[in-house]
Amino acid sequence: MKIAVTGVAGFIGSNLADRLITEGHAVVGLDNLAYGPREQVPAGVDFRPVDIRDPALATHFAGCDAIFHLAAKNCIADCQDDPLETADINVTGTVNVLRAARDAGVVRLIHAESSAVYEGSGVLPTPETEMAPRSFYAVSKQAAGAFAEGFARFEGLHLTGLRYFGVYGPRQDYRRTIPPVMSAFILALLRGEPPTIYGSGEKRRDFIYVDDVNDFHLQCLADPRTIGETFNLGYGVTYSVNEIFAHVAKLLGSTLEPVYRPDLRGEAQTTHADIAKARALGWQPRVDLDEGLARSIRFIRDHVIANPNPVRAAERGAG
Ligand SMILES: NC(=O)c1ccc[n+]([C@@H]2O[C@H](COP(=O)([O-])OP(=O)(O)OC[C@H]3O[C@@H](n4cnc5c(N)ncnc54)[C@H](O)[C@@H]3O)[C@@H](O)[C@H]2O)c1
């Protein structure tokens, strides 16, 4: 198939593009490089340096069989600081992607939502029905999802919404001012620096390795039961930040102690995915925490630490 991926220079988009190419698909990759670096776009991608708000976006989707829409502004703190740009990229940008898909005659579209929409829900593990956004980022994902439903109903698009939990793995954004915990811990310990933990470290997270997410991406292309549905993609198991630190330290044989700093605002106490819906279609996460961390460590050791001139640091990243 010929598949378009928006956000192809980002963490999940670049991993997805790699996998699609390995599976024999042709990939048209779109990204304005606001957060993802050009160097991260896999070889073999037909790369287009465009913004998803481009009025001529449909020309890039011509002849595609499906679109994965992953591009977004997704650092929760940045989104909280700038609701206007958040709406512009995540809502208007998504509407433009949906409109361009329709105009290009591409019916199948899979779009990234987020577990952040469950921030205010007390139901754990959380099923897909428990929407309770508590941040502008989450609200933007909910609004984009509502427009996607509109395009399914009024324009006949075949849509699937994916609510990722804490995705991790190679190319997870380690360049951010405050990187996600996995990358932050691995990077600090490999450099021999004490990592920072914000808050008590007792927040619990459901982490899913990027290859498991890609398994479901591929299933979306092949399984018509995914059309018109929204799925949680998590592991269905939670770890505290302190437990993640302990795992990383053990794998690296480090005795460095973390430094605790004041909590970050806008972060849920616990995320825990109810993955029964995706499981019912035969999908199953396969990469456990130790294996996923070992692979993430290998990537950071080989591509970040070993590279004296890493990709230019983004001032404030996404994730
Ligand atoms: N990583 C996670 O754990 C996670 C969790 C929940 C949801 N998500 C969602 O998954 C998607 C991918 O996340 P990621 O972690 O790969 O993020 P990422 O920041 O690594 O990638 C996003 C990419 O989108 C691009 N982009 C941003 N604005 C754009 C615009 N206006 N036009 C074109 N490109 C633009 C960025 O340059 C970047 O390369 C996002 O929609 C995100 O909200 C991710």
Coordinates of N, CA and C and ligand atoms in Angstrom, one line a residue, residues 6-14 30-37 40 50-53 69-75 88-90 93 111-116 137 141 162-168 171-173 175-176 180 208 317-319, ligand 1:
T6 N 1.6 11.6 9.0 CA 1.9 13.0 9.4 C 2.7 12.9 10.7
G7 N 3.6 13.8 11.0 CA 4.5 13.7 12.2 C 5.6 12.6 12.0
V8 N 6.0 12.5 10.7 CA 7.0 11.3 10.4 C 8.3 11.5 11.0
A9 N 8.7 12.8 11.4 CA 10.0 13.0 12.0 C 9.9 12.8 13.6
G10 N 8.8 12.6 14.1 CA 8.6 12.4 15.5 C 8.9 11.0 16.0
F11 N 8.7 10.8 17.3 CA 9.1 9.5 17.9 C 8.2 8.4 17.3
I12 N 6.9 8.5 17.4 CA 6.1 7.3 17.0 C 6.0 7.3 15.5
G13 N 5.9 8.5 14.8 CA 5.8 8.5 13.3 C 7.0 7.9 12.7
S14 N 8.2 8.2 13.2 CA 9.4 7.6 12.5 C 9.5 6.1 12.7
L30 N 5.0 13.4 6.2 CA 4.8 14.8 6.3 C 5.2 15.3 7.7
D31 N 6.0 16.4 7.8 CA 6.3 17.0 9.1 C 6.9 18.4 8.8
N32 N 6.5 19.3 9.7 CA 7.1 20.7 9.5 C 8.4 20.8 10.3
L33 N 8.8 19.7 11.0 CA 10.1 19.7 11.7 C 10.1 20.6 12.9
A34 N 8.9 21.0 13.4 CA 8.8 21.8 14.6 C 9.4 21.2 15.8
Y35 N 9.2 19.9 16.0 CA 9.7 19.2 17.1 C 10.6 18.0 16.7
G36 N 10.2 17.3 15.7 CA 11.0 16.2 15.2 C 12.1 16.6 14.3
P37 N 13.3 16.1 14.4 CA 14.4 16.5 13.5 C 14.4 15.8 12.1
Q40 N 15.7 12.3 11.7 CA 15.0 11.1 12.3 C 14.0 10.5 11.3
V50 N 6.1 19.8 5.2 CA 4.9 20.6 5.1 C 4.2 20.7 6.5
D51 N 3.5 21.7 6.7 CA 2.7 21.9 7.9 C 1.3 21.3 7.6
I52 N 0.7 20.6 8.7 CA -0.6 20.0 8.5 C -1.7 21.0 8.3
R53 N -1.4 22.3 8.5 CA -2.4 23.4 8.3 C -2.3 23.9 6.9
H69 N -2.4 9.9 11.0 CA -2.3 11.3 11.4 C -1.7 11.4 12.9
L70 N -0.4 11.7 13.0 CA 0.2 11.7 14.3 C 0.8 13.1 14.7
A71 N 0.9 14.0 13.7 CA 1.5 15.3 14.0 C 0.6 16.0 15.0
A72 N 1.3 16.6 16.0 CA 0.6 17.4 17.1 C 1.6 18.2 17.9
K73 N 1.0 19.2 18.6 CA 1.7 19.9 19.6 C 1.4 19.1 20.9
N74 N 2.3 18.5 21.6 CA 1.9 17.5 22.6 C 2.7 17.6 23.9
C75 N 3.4 18.6 24.2 CA 4.0 18.8 25.5 C 2.9 19.4 26.4
D88 N -4.8 25.5 17.3 CA -4.5 25.7 15.9 C -3.9 24.4 15.3
I89 N -2.9 23.9 16.0 CA -2.3 22.7 15.4 C -3.1 21.4 15.6
N90 N -3.6 21.2 16.9 CA -4.2 19.9 17.2 C -5.7 19.8 16.7
G93 N -5.5 21.9 12.7 CA -4.6 21.0 11.9 C -5.3 19.7 11.6
H111 N -6.0 8.1 13.5 CA -5.5 9.3 14.1 C -5.1 9.1 15.6
A112 N -4.1 9.9 16.0 CA -3.6 9.8 17.4 C -4.4 10.6 18.3
E113 N -5.0 9.9 19.3 CA -5.6 10.7 20.4 C -4.7 10.5 21.6
S114 N -5.1 10.5 22.8 CA -4.2 10.3 23.9 C -4.9 9.9 25.2
S115 N -4.2 9.2 26.0 CA -4.7 8.8 27.3 C -4.9 10.0 28.2
A116 N -4.4 11.1 27.8 CA -4.6 12.4 28.6 C -6.1 12.7 28.7
Y137 N -4.2 20.4 26.4 CA -3.8 19.3 25.4 C -4.9 18.3 25.3
K141 N -7.3 17.2 22.0 CA -7.4 15.8 21.5 C -8.9 15.4 21.4
L162 N -6.8 6.3 18.2 CA -5.9 5.5 19.0 C -5.5 6.3 20.2
R163 N -5.8 5.9 21.4 CA -5.4 6.6 22.7 C -4.2 5.9 23.3
Y164 N -3.0 6.4 22.9 CA -1.8 5.9 23.4 C -1.6 6.2 24.9
F165 N -1.1 5.3 25.6 CA -0.7 5.6 27.0 C 0.8 6.0 26.9
G166 N 1.7 5.7 27.8 CA 3.1 6.2 27.8 C 3.9 5.4 26.8
V167 N 4.0 5.8 25.6 CA 4.8 5.0 24.6 C 6.2 5.3 24.8
Y168 N 7.1 4.3 24.8 CA 8.5 4.5 24.9 C 9.3 3.6 23.9
R171 N 14.2 6.6 19.9 CA 13.8 7.9 19.4 C 12.8 8.6 20.3
Q172 N 12.4 8.0 21.4 CA 11.6 8.8 22.3 C 12.3 10.1 22.6
D173 N 11.5 11.2 22.7 CA 12.1 12.5 22.6 C 13.0 12.8 23.8
R175 N 15.4 15.0 23.7 CA 15.9 16.4 23.5 C 15.2 17.4 24.3
R176 N 14.0 17.0 24.8 CA 13.2 18.0 25.5 C 13.9 18.6 26.8
P180 N 10.8 12.6 28.7 CA 10.0 11.5 29.4 C 10.9 10.7 30.2
I208 N 3.9 1.5 27.3 CA 3.8 0.5 26.2 C 5.0 0.7 25.2
G317 N 10.4 20.5 23.6 CA 9.9 19.4 22.7 C 8.5 19.0 22.9
A318 N 8.1 17.9 22.4 CA 6.7 17.4 22.4 C 6.7 16.0 23.0
G319 N 5.5 15.5 23.3 CA 5.5 14.1 23.7 C 4.2 13.8 24.4
Ligands
LIG1 N1 4.5 9.5 22.9 C1 3.5 9.2 23.7 O1 3.6 8.6 24.7 C2 2.1 9.7 23.3 C3 1.0 9.5 24.2 C4 -0.3 9.9 23.8 C5 -0.5 10.5 22.6 N2 0.5 10.7 21.7 C6 0.2 11.3 20.4 O2 0.8 10.5 19.4 C7 1.3 11.4 18.4 C8 2.8 11.2 18.1 O3 3.5 11.5 19.3 P1 5.0 11.5 19.4 O4 5.4 11.1 20.8 O5 5.6 10.8 18.2 O6 5.3 13.1 19.3 P2 6.6 13.8 18.6 O7 6.5 15.2 19.1 O8 7.8 13.0 18.7 O9 6.1 13.9 17.0 C9 5.2 14.8 16.6 C10 5.7 15.3 15.2 O10 4.7 16.2 14.7 C11 5.3 17.2 14.1 N3 4.5 18.4 14.0 C12 4.0 19.2 15.0 N4 3.2 20.2 14.5 C13 3.2 20.0 13.2 C14 2.5 20.7 12.2 N5 1.8 21.8 12.4 N6 2.6 20.3 10.9 C15 3.4 19.2 10.6 N7 4.1 18.5 11.6 C16 3.9 18.9 12.8 C17 6.6 17.5 14.9 O11 7.6 18.2 14.2 C18 7.0 16.1 15.3 O12 7.9 15.5 14.5 C19 0.8 12.8 18.8 O13 -0.4 13.1 18.2 C20 0.7 12.7 20.3 O14 -0.2 13.7 20.8 C21 1.8 10.3 22.0

